[in-house]
Short mmCIF file of C-alpha atoms in Angstrom, two decimals:
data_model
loop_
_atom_site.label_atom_id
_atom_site.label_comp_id
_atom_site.label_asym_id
_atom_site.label_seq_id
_atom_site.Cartn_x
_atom_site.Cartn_y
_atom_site.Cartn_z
CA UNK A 1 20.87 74.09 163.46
CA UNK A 2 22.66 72.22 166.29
CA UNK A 3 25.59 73.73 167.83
CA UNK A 4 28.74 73.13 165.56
CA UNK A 5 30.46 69.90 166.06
CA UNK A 6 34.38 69.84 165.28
CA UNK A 7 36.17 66.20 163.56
CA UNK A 8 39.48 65.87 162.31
CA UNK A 9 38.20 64.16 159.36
CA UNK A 10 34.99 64.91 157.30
CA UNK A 11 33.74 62.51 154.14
CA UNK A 12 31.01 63.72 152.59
CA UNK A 13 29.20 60.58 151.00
CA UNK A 14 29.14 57.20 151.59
CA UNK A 15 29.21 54.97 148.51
CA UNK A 16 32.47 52.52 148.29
CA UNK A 17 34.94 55.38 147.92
CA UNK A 18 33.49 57.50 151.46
CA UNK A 19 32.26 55.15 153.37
CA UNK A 20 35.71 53.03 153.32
CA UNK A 21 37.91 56.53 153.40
CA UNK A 22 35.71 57.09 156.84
CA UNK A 23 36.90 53.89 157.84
CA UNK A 24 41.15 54.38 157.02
CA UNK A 25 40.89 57.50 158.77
CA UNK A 26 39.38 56.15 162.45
CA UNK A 27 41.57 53.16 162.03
CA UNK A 28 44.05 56.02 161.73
CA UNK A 29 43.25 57.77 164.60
CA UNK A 30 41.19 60.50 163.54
CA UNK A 31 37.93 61.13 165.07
CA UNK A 32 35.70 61.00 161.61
CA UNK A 33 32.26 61.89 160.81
CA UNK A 34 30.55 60.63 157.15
CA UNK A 35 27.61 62.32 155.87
CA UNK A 36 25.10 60.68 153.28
CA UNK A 37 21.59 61.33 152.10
CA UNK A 38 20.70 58.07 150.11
CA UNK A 39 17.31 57.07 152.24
CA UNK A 40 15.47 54.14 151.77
CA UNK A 41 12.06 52.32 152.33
CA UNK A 42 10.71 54.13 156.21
CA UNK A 43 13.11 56.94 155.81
CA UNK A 44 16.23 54.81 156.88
CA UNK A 45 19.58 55.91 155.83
CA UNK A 46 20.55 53.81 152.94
CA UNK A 47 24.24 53.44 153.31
CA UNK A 48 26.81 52.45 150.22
CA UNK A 49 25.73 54.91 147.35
CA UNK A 50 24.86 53.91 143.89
CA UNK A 51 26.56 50.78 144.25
CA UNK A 52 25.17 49.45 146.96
CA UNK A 53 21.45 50.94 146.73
CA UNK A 54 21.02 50.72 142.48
CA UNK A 55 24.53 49.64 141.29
CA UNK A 56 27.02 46.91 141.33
CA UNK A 57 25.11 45.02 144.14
CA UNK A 58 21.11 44.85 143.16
CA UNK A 59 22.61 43.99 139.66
CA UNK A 60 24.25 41.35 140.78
CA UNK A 61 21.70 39.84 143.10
CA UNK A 62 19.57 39.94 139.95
CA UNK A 63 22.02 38.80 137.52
CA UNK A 64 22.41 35.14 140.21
CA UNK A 65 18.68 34.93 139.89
CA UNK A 66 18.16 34.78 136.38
CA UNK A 67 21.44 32.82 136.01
CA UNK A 68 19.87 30.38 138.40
CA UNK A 69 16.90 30.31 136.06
CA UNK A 70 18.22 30.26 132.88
CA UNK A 71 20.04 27.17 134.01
CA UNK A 72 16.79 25.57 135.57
CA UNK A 73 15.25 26.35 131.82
CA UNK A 74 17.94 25.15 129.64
CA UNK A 75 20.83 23.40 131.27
CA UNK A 76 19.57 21.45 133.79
CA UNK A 77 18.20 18.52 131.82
CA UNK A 78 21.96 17.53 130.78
CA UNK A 79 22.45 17.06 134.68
CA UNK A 80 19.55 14.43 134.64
CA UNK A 81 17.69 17.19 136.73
CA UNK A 82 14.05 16.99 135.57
CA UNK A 83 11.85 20.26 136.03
CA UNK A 84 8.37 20.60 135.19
CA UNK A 85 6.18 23.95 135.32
CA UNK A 86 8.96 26.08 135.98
CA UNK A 87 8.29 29.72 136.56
CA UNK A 88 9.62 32.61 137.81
CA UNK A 89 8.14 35.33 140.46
CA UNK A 90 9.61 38.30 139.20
CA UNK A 91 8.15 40.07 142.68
CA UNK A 92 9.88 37.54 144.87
CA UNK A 93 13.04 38.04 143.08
CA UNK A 94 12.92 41.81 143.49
CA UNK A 95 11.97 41.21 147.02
CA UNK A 96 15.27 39.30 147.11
CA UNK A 97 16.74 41.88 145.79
CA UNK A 98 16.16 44.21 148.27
CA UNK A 99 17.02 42.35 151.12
CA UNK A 100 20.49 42.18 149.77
CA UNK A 101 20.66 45.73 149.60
CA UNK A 102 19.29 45.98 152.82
CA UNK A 103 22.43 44.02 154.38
CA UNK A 104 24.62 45.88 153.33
CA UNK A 105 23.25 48.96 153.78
CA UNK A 106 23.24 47.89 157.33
CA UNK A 107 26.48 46.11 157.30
CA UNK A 108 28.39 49.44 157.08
CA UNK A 109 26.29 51.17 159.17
CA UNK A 110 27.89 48.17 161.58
CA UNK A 111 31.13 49.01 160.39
CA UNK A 112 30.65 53.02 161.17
CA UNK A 113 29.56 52.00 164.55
CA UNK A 114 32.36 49.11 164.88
CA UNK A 115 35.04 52.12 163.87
CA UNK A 116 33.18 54.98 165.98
CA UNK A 117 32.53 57.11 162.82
CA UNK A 118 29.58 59.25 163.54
CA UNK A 119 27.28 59.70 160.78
CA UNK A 120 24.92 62.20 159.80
CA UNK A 121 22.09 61.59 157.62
CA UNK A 122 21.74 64.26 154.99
CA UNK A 123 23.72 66.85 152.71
CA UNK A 124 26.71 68.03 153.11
CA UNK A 125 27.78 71.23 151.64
CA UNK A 126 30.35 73.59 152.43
CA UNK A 127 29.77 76.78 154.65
CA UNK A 128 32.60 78.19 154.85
CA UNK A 129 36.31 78.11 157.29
CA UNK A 130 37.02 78.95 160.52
CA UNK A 131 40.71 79.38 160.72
CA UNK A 132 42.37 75.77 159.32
CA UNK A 133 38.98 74.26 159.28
CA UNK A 134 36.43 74.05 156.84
CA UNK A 135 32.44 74.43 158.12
CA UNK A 136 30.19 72.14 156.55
CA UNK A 137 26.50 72.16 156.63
CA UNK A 138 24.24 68.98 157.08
CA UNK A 139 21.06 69.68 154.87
CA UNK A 140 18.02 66.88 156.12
CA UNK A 141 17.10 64.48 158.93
CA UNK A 142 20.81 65.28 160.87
CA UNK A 143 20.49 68.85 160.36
CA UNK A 144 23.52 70.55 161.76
CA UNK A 145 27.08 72.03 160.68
CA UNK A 146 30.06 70.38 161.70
CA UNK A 147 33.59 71.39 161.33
CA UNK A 148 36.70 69.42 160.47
CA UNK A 149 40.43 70.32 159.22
CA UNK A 150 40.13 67.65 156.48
CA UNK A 151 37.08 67.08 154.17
CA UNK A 152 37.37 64.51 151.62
CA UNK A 153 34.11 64.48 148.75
CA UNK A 154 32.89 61.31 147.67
CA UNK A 155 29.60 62.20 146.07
CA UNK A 156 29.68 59.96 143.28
CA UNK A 157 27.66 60.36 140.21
CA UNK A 158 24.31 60.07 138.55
CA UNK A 159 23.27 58.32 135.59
CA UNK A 160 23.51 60.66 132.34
CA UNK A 161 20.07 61.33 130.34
CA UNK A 162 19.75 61.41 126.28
CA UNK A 163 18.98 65.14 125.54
CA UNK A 164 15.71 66.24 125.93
CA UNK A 165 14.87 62.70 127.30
CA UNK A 166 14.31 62.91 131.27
CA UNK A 167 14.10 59.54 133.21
CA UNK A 168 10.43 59.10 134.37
CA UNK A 169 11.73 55.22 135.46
CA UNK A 170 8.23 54.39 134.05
CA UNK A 171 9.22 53.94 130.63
CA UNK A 172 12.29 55.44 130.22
CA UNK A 173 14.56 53.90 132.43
CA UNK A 174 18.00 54.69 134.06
CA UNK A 175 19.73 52.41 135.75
CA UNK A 176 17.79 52.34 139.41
CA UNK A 177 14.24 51.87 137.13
CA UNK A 178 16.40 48.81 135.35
CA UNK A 179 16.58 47.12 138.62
CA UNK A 180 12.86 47.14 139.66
CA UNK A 181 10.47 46.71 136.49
CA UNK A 182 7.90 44.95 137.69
CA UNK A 183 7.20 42.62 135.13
CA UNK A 184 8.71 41.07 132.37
CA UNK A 185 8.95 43.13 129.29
CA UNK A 186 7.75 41.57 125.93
CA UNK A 187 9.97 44.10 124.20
CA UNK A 188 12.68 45.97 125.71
CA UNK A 189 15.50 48.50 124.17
CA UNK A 190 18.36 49.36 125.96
CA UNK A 191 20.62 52.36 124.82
CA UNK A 192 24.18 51.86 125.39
CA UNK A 193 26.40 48.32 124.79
CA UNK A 194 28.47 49.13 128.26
CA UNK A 195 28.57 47.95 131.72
CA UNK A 196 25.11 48.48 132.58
CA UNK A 197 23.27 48.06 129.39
CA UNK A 198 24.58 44.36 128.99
CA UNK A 199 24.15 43.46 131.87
CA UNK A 200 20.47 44.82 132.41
CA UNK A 201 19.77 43.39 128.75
CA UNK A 202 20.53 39.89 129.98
CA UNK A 203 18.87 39.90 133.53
CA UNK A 204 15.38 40.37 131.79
CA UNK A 205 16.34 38.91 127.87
CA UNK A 206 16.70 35.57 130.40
CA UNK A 207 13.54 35.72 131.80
CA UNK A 208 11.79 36.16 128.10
CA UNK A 209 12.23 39.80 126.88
CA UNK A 210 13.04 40.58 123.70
CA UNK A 211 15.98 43.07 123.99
CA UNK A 212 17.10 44.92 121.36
CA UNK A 213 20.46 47.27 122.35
CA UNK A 214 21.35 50.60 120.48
CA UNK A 215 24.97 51.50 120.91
CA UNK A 216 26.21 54.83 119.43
CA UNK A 217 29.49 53.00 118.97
CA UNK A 218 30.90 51.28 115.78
CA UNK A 219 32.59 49.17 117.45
CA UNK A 220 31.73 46.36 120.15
CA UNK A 221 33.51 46.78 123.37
CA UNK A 222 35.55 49.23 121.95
CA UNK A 223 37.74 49.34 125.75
CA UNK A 224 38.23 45.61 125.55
CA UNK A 225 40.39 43.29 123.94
CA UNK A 226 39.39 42.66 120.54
CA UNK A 227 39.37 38.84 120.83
CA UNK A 228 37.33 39.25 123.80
CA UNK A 229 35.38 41.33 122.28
CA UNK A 230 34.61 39.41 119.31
CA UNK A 231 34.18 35.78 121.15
CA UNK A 232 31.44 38.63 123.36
CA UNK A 233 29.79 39.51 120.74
CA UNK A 234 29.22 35.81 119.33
CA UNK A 235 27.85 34.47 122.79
CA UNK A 236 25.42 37.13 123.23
CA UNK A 237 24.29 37.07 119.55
CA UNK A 238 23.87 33.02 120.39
CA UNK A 239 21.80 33.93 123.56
CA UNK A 240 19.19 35.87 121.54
CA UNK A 241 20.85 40.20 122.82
CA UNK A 242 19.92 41.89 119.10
CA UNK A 243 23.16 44.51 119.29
CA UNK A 244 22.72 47.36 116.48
CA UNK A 245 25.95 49.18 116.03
CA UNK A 246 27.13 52.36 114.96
CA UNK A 247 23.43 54.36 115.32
CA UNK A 248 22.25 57.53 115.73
CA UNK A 249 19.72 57.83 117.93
CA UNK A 250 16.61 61.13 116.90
CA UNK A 251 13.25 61.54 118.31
CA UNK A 252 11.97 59.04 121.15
CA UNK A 253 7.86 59.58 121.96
CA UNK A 254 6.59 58.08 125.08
CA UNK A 255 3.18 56.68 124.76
CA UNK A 256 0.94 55.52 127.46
CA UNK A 257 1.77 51.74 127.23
CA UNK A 258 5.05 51.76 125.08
CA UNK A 259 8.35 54.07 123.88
CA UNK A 260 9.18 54.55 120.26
CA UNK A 261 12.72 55.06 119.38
CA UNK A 262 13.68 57.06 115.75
CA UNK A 263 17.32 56.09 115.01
CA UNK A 264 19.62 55.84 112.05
CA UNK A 265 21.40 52.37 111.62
CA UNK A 266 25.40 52.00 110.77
CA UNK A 267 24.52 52.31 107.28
CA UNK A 268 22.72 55.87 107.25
CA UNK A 269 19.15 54.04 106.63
CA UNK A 270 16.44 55.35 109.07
CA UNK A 271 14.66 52.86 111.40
CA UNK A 272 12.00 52.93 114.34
CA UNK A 273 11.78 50.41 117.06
CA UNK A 274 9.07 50.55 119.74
CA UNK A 275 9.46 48.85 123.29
CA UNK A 276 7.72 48.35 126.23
CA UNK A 277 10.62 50.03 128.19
CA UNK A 278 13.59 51.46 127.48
CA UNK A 279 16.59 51.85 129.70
CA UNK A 280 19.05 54.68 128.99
CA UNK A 281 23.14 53.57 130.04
CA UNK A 282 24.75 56.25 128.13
CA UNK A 283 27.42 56.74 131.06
CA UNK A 284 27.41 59.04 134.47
CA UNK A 285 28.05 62.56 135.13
CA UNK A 286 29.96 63.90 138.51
CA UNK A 287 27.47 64.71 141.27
CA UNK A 288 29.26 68.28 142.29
CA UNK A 289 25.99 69.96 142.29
CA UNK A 290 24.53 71.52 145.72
CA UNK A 291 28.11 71.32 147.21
CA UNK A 292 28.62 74.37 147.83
CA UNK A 293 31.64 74.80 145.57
CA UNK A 294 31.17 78.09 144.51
CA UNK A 295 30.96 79.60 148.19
CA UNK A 296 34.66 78.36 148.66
CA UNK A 297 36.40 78.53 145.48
CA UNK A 298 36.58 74.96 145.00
CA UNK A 299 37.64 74.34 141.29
CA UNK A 300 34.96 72.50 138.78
CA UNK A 301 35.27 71.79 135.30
CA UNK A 302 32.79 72.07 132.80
CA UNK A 303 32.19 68.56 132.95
CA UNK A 304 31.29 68.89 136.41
CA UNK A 305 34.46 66.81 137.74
CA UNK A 306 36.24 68.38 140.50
CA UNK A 307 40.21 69.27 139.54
CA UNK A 308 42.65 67.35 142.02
CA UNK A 309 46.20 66.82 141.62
CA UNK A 310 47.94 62.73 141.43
CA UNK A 311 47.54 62.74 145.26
CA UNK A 312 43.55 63.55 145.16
CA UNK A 313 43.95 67.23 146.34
CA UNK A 314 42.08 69.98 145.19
CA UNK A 315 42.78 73.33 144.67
CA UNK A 316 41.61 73.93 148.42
CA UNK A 317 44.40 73.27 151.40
CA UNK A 318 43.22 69.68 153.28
CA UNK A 319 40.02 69.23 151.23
CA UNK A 320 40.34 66.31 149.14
CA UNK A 321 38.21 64.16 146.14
CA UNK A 322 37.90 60.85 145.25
CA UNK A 323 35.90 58.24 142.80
CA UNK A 324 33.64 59.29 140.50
CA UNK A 325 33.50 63.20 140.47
CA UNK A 326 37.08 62.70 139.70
CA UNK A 327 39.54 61.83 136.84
CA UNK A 328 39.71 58.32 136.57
CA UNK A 329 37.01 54.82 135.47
CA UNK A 330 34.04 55.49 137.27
CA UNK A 331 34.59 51.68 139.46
CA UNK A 332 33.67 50.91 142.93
CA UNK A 333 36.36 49.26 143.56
CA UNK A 334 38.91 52.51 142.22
CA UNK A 335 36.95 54.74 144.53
CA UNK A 336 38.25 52.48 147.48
CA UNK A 337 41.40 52.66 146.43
CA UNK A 338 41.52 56.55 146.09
CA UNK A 339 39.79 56.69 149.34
CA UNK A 340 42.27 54.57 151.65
CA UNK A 341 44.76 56.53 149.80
CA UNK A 342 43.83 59.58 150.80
CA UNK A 343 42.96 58.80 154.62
CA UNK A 344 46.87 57.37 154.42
CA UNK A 345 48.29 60.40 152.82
CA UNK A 346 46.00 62.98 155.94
CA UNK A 347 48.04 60.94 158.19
CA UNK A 348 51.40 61.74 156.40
CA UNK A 349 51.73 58.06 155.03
CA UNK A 350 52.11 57.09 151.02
CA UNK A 351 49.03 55.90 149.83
CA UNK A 352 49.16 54.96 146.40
CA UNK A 353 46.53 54.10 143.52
CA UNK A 354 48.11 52.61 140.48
CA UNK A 355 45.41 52.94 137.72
CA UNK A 356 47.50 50.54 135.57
CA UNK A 357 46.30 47.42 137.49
CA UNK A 358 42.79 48.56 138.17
CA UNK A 359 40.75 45.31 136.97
CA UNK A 360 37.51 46.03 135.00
CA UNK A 361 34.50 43.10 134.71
CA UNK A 362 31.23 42.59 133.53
CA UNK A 363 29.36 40.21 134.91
CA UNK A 364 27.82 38.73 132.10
CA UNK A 365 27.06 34.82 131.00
CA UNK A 366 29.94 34.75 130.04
CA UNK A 367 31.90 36.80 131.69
CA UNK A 368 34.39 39.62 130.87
CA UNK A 369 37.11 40.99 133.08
CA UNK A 370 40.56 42.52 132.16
CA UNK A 371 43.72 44.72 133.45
CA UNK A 372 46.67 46.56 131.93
CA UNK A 373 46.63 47.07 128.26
CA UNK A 374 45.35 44.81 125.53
CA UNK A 375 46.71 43.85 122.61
CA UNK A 376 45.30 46.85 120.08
CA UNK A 377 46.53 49.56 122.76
CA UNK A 378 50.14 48.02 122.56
CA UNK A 379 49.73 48.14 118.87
CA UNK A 380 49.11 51.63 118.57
CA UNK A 381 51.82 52.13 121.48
CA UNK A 382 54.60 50.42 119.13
CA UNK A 383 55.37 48.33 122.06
CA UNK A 384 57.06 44.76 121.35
CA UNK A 385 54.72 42.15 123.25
CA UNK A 386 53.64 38.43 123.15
CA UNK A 387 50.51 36.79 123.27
CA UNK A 388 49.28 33.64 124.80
CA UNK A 389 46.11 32.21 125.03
CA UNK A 390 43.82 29.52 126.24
CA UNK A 391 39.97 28.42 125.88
CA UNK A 392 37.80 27.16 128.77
CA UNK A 393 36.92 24.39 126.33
CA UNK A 394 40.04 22.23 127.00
CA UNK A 395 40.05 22.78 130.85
CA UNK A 396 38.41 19.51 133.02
CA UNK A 397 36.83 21.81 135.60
CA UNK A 398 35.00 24.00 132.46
CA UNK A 399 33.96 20.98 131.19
CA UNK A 400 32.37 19.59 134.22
CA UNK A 401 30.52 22.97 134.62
CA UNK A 402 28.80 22.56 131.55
CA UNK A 403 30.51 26.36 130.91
CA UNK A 404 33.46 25.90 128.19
CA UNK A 405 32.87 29.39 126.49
CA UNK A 406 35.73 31.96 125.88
CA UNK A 407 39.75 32.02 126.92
CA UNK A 408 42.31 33.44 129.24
CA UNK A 409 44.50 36.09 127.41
CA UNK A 410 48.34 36.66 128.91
CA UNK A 411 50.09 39.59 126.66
CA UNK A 412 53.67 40.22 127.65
CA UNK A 413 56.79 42.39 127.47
CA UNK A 414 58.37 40.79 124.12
CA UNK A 415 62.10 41.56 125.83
CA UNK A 416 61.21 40.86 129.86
CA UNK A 417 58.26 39.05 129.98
CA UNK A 418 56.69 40.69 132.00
CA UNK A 419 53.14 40.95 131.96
CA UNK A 420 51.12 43.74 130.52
CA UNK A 421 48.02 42.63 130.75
CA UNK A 422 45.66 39.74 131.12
CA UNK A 423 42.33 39.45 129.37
CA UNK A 424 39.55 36.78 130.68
CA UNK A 425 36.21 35.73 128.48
CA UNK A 426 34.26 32.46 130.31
CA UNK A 427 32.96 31.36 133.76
CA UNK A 428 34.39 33.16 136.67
CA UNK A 429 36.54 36.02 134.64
CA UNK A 430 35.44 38.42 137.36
CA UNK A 431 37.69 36.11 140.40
CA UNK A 432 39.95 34.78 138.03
CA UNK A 433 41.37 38.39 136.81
CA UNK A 434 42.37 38.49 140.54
CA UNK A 435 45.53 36.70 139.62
CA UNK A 436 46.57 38.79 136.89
CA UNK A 437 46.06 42.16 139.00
CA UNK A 438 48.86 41.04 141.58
CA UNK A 439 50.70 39.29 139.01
CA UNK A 440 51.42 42.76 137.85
CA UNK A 441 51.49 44.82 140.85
CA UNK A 442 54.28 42.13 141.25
CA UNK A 443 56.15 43.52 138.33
CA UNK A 444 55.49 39.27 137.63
CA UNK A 445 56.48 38.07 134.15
CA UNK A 446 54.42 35.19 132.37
CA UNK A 447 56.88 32.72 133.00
CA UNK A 448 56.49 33.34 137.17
CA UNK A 449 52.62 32.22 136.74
CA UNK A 450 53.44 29.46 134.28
CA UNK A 451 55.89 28.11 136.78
CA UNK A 452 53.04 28.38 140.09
CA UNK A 453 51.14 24.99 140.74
CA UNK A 454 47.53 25.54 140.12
CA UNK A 455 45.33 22.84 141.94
CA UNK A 456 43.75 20.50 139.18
CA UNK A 457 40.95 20.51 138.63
CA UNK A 458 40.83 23.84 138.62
CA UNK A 459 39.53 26.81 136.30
CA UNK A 460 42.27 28.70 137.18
CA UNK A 461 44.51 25.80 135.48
CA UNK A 462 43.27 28.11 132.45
CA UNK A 463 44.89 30.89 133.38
CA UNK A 464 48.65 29.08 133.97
CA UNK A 465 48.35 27.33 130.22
CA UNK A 466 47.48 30.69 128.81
CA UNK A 467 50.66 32.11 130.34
CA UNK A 468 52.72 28.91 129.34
CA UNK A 469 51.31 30.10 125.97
CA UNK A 470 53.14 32.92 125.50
CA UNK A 471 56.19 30.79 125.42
CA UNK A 472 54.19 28.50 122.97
CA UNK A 473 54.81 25.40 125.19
CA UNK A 474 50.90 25.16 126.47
CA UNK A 475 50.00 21.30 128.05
CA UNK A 476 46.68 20.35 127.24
CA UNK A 477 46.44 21.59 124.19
#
């Protein structure tokens, strides 16, 4: 080990919630280190974390190139544009993929240099303290232990197997295996109707697989609106995603060329399904483990999430948690939040997270993206409220995309107005919900967007009518 270097800040990872924590805190004036172990291809260090290396951004890069063929295959021709022997490399697209990855891994690595964050490749446990500052160890290619009077854990998470079921990401996949099959599947089962499984299900059901998803669930998007929900559950049924409900999943046997699934269906029958793959998105567990927790009394519940307070403090003095192996939605974008929090609240500033405005999406064809509380939740609340709504298919710009599926959703205080949430099905949902997050931050009621000029043509002209429609006074309708 290298002789002990000291920092006034220490993050240990680097997905969204460390990497931009490390950042707040050297624009703050502390002299920060990061540590992170993700490695990639040549033993590079892979910076961003699950997001960036198997998460929200591979997904995405793979989600645009399927899009891009799906339209090529079946939407083109209404353009006039004429296509003949169309195929798709599924190598070159993973290629793609990777270079995307690859940017961004380096990007922040620009960013840590940009900032003068010094970053150690490895992982980071606790060792101990030294008067009011906490030793931590650096475990791999940066071997060393560093010292620092604030340490702030970002570790993230790791996807969560079935019981008894361990990933080989051969045939049964988690979500890193999902983004690099190699070919196209004739027959592929997904296990879980979130996030993940939907939108893994229609990256390859658009290149030909036939993708069969189990949910546990009886319910659709149980966390989503209900309209939204049901208009979801319609378009995917439409684009071929075979959704089973309600199901029990027993015994899965992995054979050399193909996985065999034993469930029972909603209605207590017993079925078996066999697939070429299957991908497991059953959710994500806290990645506490090799820490070093125990050695300093840090407190861990039996879920493996680490107790903090409102403020992200643990039961330690100046050591600190954030994102996922916290309470909270396991989102990227939450993470940040927490992290420039925290890095504000080291430097005796307010940082502040509000969790009511935190804006979830899936990027889907179509869409789904939502904030604040839909229209069941209020229900169940007893709160008074208002609805308005509004489909894509009346709006010019929709219509001259070819894309006129789904509605913008505006529910409202039924005394103030003001908005409690704002629910988006149809093209762009996951920029469009942008409005409705600092609408309410805004403490905005519906009338305030219904009064704002939206340029014409404009999807976004969707969003306004939907808020003049909680007054019942839409235009173009």
């Amino acid at each position: 080990m290298a002789e002990q270097k000291s920092f006034d800040v220490v993050v240990i990872g680097a997905g969204p919630g460390g990497y931009v924590a490390a950042i707040r805190a050297a624009q703050l004036g502390f002299k920060t280190a990061c540590i992170d172990d993700w490695t990639r291809a040549g033993g590079k260090p892979a910076l961003g974390g699950t997001c960036t290396n198997v998460g929200c951004i591979p997904s995405k890069a793979l989600l645009q190139s399927t899009e891009n063929y799906a339209h090529a295959d079946h939407a083109f021709a209404e353009h006039g544009i004429g296509i003949e022997g169309l195929s798709m490399n599924v190598g070159r697209m993973l290629a793609r993929k990777d270079k995307v990855v690859a940017q961004n891994n380096d990007g922040i690595a620009y960013l840590f240099r940009k900032n003068g964050i010094t970053f150690f490749h490895g992982r980071g446990a606790f060792a101990g303290k030294d008067g009011d500052k906490w030793r931590v160890s650096v475990e791999g290619p940066d071997a060393t232990s560093i010292s620092a009077r604030d340490v702030i854990i970002a570790t993230g998470s790791v996807p969560r197997a079935l019981p008894g079921v361990a990933f080989d990401n051969s045939r049964i996949l988690d979500n890193a295996g999902a983004l690099a099959i190699p070919d196209v599947p004739k027959r592929l089962g997904v296990v879980g109707a979130g996030v993940v499984g939907l939108e893994m299900g229609s990256v390859w059901r658009r290149l030909g697989s036939d993708v069969t998803i189990l949910e546990a669930l009886p319910t659709f998007l149980g966390a989503a609106d209900e309209a939204v929900a049901k208009e979801a559950a319609k378009a995917f049924a439409k684009q071929g995603l075979a959704i089973r409900l309600g199901v029990t999943i027993g015994a899965v046997r992995v054979g050399k060329d193909h996985v065999a699934v034993d469930y029972t269906d909603a209605s207590g029958t017993a079925q078996t399904a066999t697939f070429d793959r299957l991908i497991v998105s059953i959710g994500r567990v806290p990645l506490t483990t090799g820490l070093g927790a125990d050695s300093v009394g840090l407190e861990v519940d039996s879920r493996g999430l680490i107790d903090v307070d409102a403020d992200c403090r643990t039961n330690l003095a100046n050591v600190w948690a954030i994102g996922d192996v916290v309470r909270g939605p396991m989102l990227a974008h939450k993470a940040e939040e927490e992290g420039i929090a925290v890095a504000e609240r080291i430097a005796g500033q307010h940082g502040h997270v509000d969790f009511n405005t935190i804006p979830w999406v899936i990027y889907t064809s179509p869409e789904i993206a939502w904030v604040g509380k839909t229209e069941q939740q209020l229900k169940g609340d007893g709160v008074a409220y208002r609805a308005g709504s509004f489909p894509f298919s009346a709006n010019g710009r929709a219509r001259a995309l070819g894309d006129t599926t789904g509605f913008v959703k505006f529910v409202a205080d039924a005394a103030t107005d003001r908005i409690l949430g704002m629910h988006i099905i149809g093209p762009w949902a996951s920029e469009l919900i942008a409005e409705g997050v600092v609408a309410m931050e805004f403490g905005a009621s519906s009338e305030d967007i219904a009064r704002i000029c939206h340029a014409h043509p404009t999807l976004s002209e969707v969003t306004r009518e939907a808020a003049l429609a909680v007054d019942k006074r839409t235009l173009n309708l």
